[in-house]
PDB file of C-alpha atoms in Angstrom:
ATOM      1  CA  UNK K  23       3.079  -2.197  -8.207  1.00  0.00           C
ATOM      2  CA  UNK K  24       1.366  -3.494 -11.315  1.00  0.00           C
ATOM      3  CA  UNK K  25      -1.090  -1.221 -13.133  1.00  0.00           C
ATOM      4  CA  UNK K  26      -4.518  -2.754 -13.541  1.00  0.00           C
ATOM      5  CA  UNK K  27      -7.165  -1.362 -15.894  1.00  0.00           C
ATOM      6  CA  UNK K  28     -10.333  -0.778 -13.860  1.00  0.00           C
ATOM      7  CA  UNK K  29     -12.529  -1.000 -16.955  1.00  0.00           C
ATOM      8  CA  UNK K  30     -11.044  -4.406 -17.811  1.00  0.00           C
ATOM      9  CA  UNK K  31     -11.737  -5.699 -14.301  1.00  0.00           C
ATOM     10  CA  UNK K  32     -15.277  -4.272 -14.362  1.00  0.00           C
ATOM     11  CA  UNK K  33     -15.910  -5.991 -17.698  1.00  0.00           C
ATOM     12  CA  UNK K  34     -14.632  -9.313 -16.330  1.00  0.00           C
ATOM     13  CA  UNK K  35     -16.951  -9.066 -13.333  1.00  0.00           C
ATOM     14  CA  UNK K  36     -19.967  -8.279 -15.504  1.00  0.00           C
ATOM     15  CA  UNK K  37     -19.221 -11.159 -17.873  1.00  0.00           C
ATOM     16  CA  UNK K  38     -18.193 -13.916 -15.479  1.00  0.00           C
ATOM     17  CA  UNK K  39     -19.076 -13.267 -11.836  1.00  0.00           C
ATOM     18  CA  UNK K  40     -22.557 -14.762 -12.074  1.00  0.00           C
ATOM     19  CA  UNK K  41     -21.668 -17.565 -14.490  1.00  0.00           C
ATOM     20  CA  UNK K  42     -18.329 -18.872 -13.171  1.00  0.00           C
ATOM     21  CA  UNK K  43     -18.876 -20.245  -9.654  1.00  0.00           C
ATOM     22  CA  UNK K  44     -15.372 -21.700  -9.486  1.00  0.00           C
ATOM     23  CA  UNK K  45     -13.668 -18.312  -9.281  1.00  0.00           C
ATOM     24  CA  UNK K  46     -16.468 -16.093  -7.946  1.00  0.00           C
ATOM     25  CA  UNK K  47     -18.079 -18.446  -5.476  1.00  0.00           C
ATOM     26  CA  UNK K  48     -19.053 -16.289  -2.499  1.00  0.00           C
ATOM     27  CA  UNK K  49     -20.782 -13.061  -1.556  1.00  0.00           C
ATOM     28  CA  UNK K  50     -17.444 -11.379  -0.905  1.00  0.00           C
ATOM     29  CA  UNK K  51     -13.829 -12.240  -1.376  1.00  0.00           C
ATOM     30  CA  UNK K  52     -10.630 -11.514  -3.211  1.00  0.00           C
ATOM     31  CA  UNK K  53      -9.511 -12.477  -6.696  1.00  0.00           C
ATOM     32  CA  UNK K  54      -6.049 -11.778  -8.053  1.00  0.00           C
ATOM     33  CA  UNK K  55      -5.633 -10.296 -11.509  1.00  0.00           C
ATOM     34  CA  UNK K  56      -1.956 -10.981 -12.117  1.00  0.00           C
ATOM     35  CA  UNK K  57      -0.326  -9.929  -8.853  1.00  0.00           C
ATOM     36  CA  UNK K  58      -3.004  -7.365  -7.956  1.00  0.00           C
ATOM     37  CA  UNK K  59      -5.676  -8.364  -5.415  1.00  0.00           C
ATOM     38  CA  UNK K  60      -9.222  -7.273  -6.239  1.00  0.00           C
ATOM     39  CA  UNK K  61     -11.610  -7.357  -3.291  1.00  0.00           C
ATOM     40  CA  UNK K  62     -15.289  -7.694  -4.091  1.00  0.00           C
ATOM     41  CA  UNK K  63     -18.737  -7.743  -2.522  1.00  0.00           C
ATOM     42  CA  UNK K  64     -21.820  -9.022  -4.308  1.00  0.00           C
ATOM     43  CA  UNK K  65     -25.142  -7.165  -3.965  1.00  0.00           C
ATOM     44  CA  UNK K  66     -28.537  -7.852  -5.578  1.00  0.00           C
ATOM     45  CA  UNK K  67     -28.062  -5.331  -8.373  1.00  0.00           C
ATOM     46  CA  UNK K  68     -24.327  -4.552  -8.416  1.00  0.00           C
ATOM     47  CA  UNK K  69     -20.819  -5.549  -7.395  1.00  0.00           C
ATOM     48  CA  UNK K  70     -18.520  -3.389  -5.346  1.00  0.00           C
ATOM     49  CA  UNK K  71     -14.839  -3.889  -6.108  1.00  0.00           C
ATOM     50  CA  UNK K  72     -11.766  -2.392  -4.513  1.00  0.00           C
ATOM     51  CA  UNK K  73      -8.369  -2.188  -6.188  1.00  0.00           C
ATOM     52  CA  UNK K  74      -5.450  -0.471  -4.461  1.00  0.00           C
ATOM     53  CA  UNK K  75      -7.831   1.515  -2.241  1.00  0.00           C
ATOM     54  CA  UNK K  76     -10.083   2.610  -5.124  1.00  0.00           C
ATOM     55  CA  UNK K  77     -13.694   1.438  -4.759  1.00  0.00           C
ATOM     56  CA  UNK K  78     -16.020   1.096  -7.729  1.00  0.00           C
ATOM     57  CA  UNK K  79     -19.620  -0.085  -8.174  1.00  0.00           C
ATOM     58  CA  UNK K  80     -20.384  -2.254 -11.194  1.00  0.00           C
ATOM     59  CA  UNK K  81     -23.976  -2.997 -12.268  1.00  0.00           C
ATOM     60  CA  UNK K  82     -24.897  -6.675 -12.578  1.00  0.00           C
ATOM     61  CA  UNK K  83     -26.106  -7.611 -16.058  1.00  0.00           C
TER      62      UNK K  83
END
């Protein structure tokens, strides 16, 4: 299993999820960071991501 920095992933979502429709193009889905799948759901004011069973809410900026 590859270690993935949750803060790095959260930062990527805040920076790019609303401005890069090619990679984040739906209300929910899965994006791979390296070999690690990151499942996400988009809400009006935040994202919810799940990595290896750990769920985290990230505010939308």
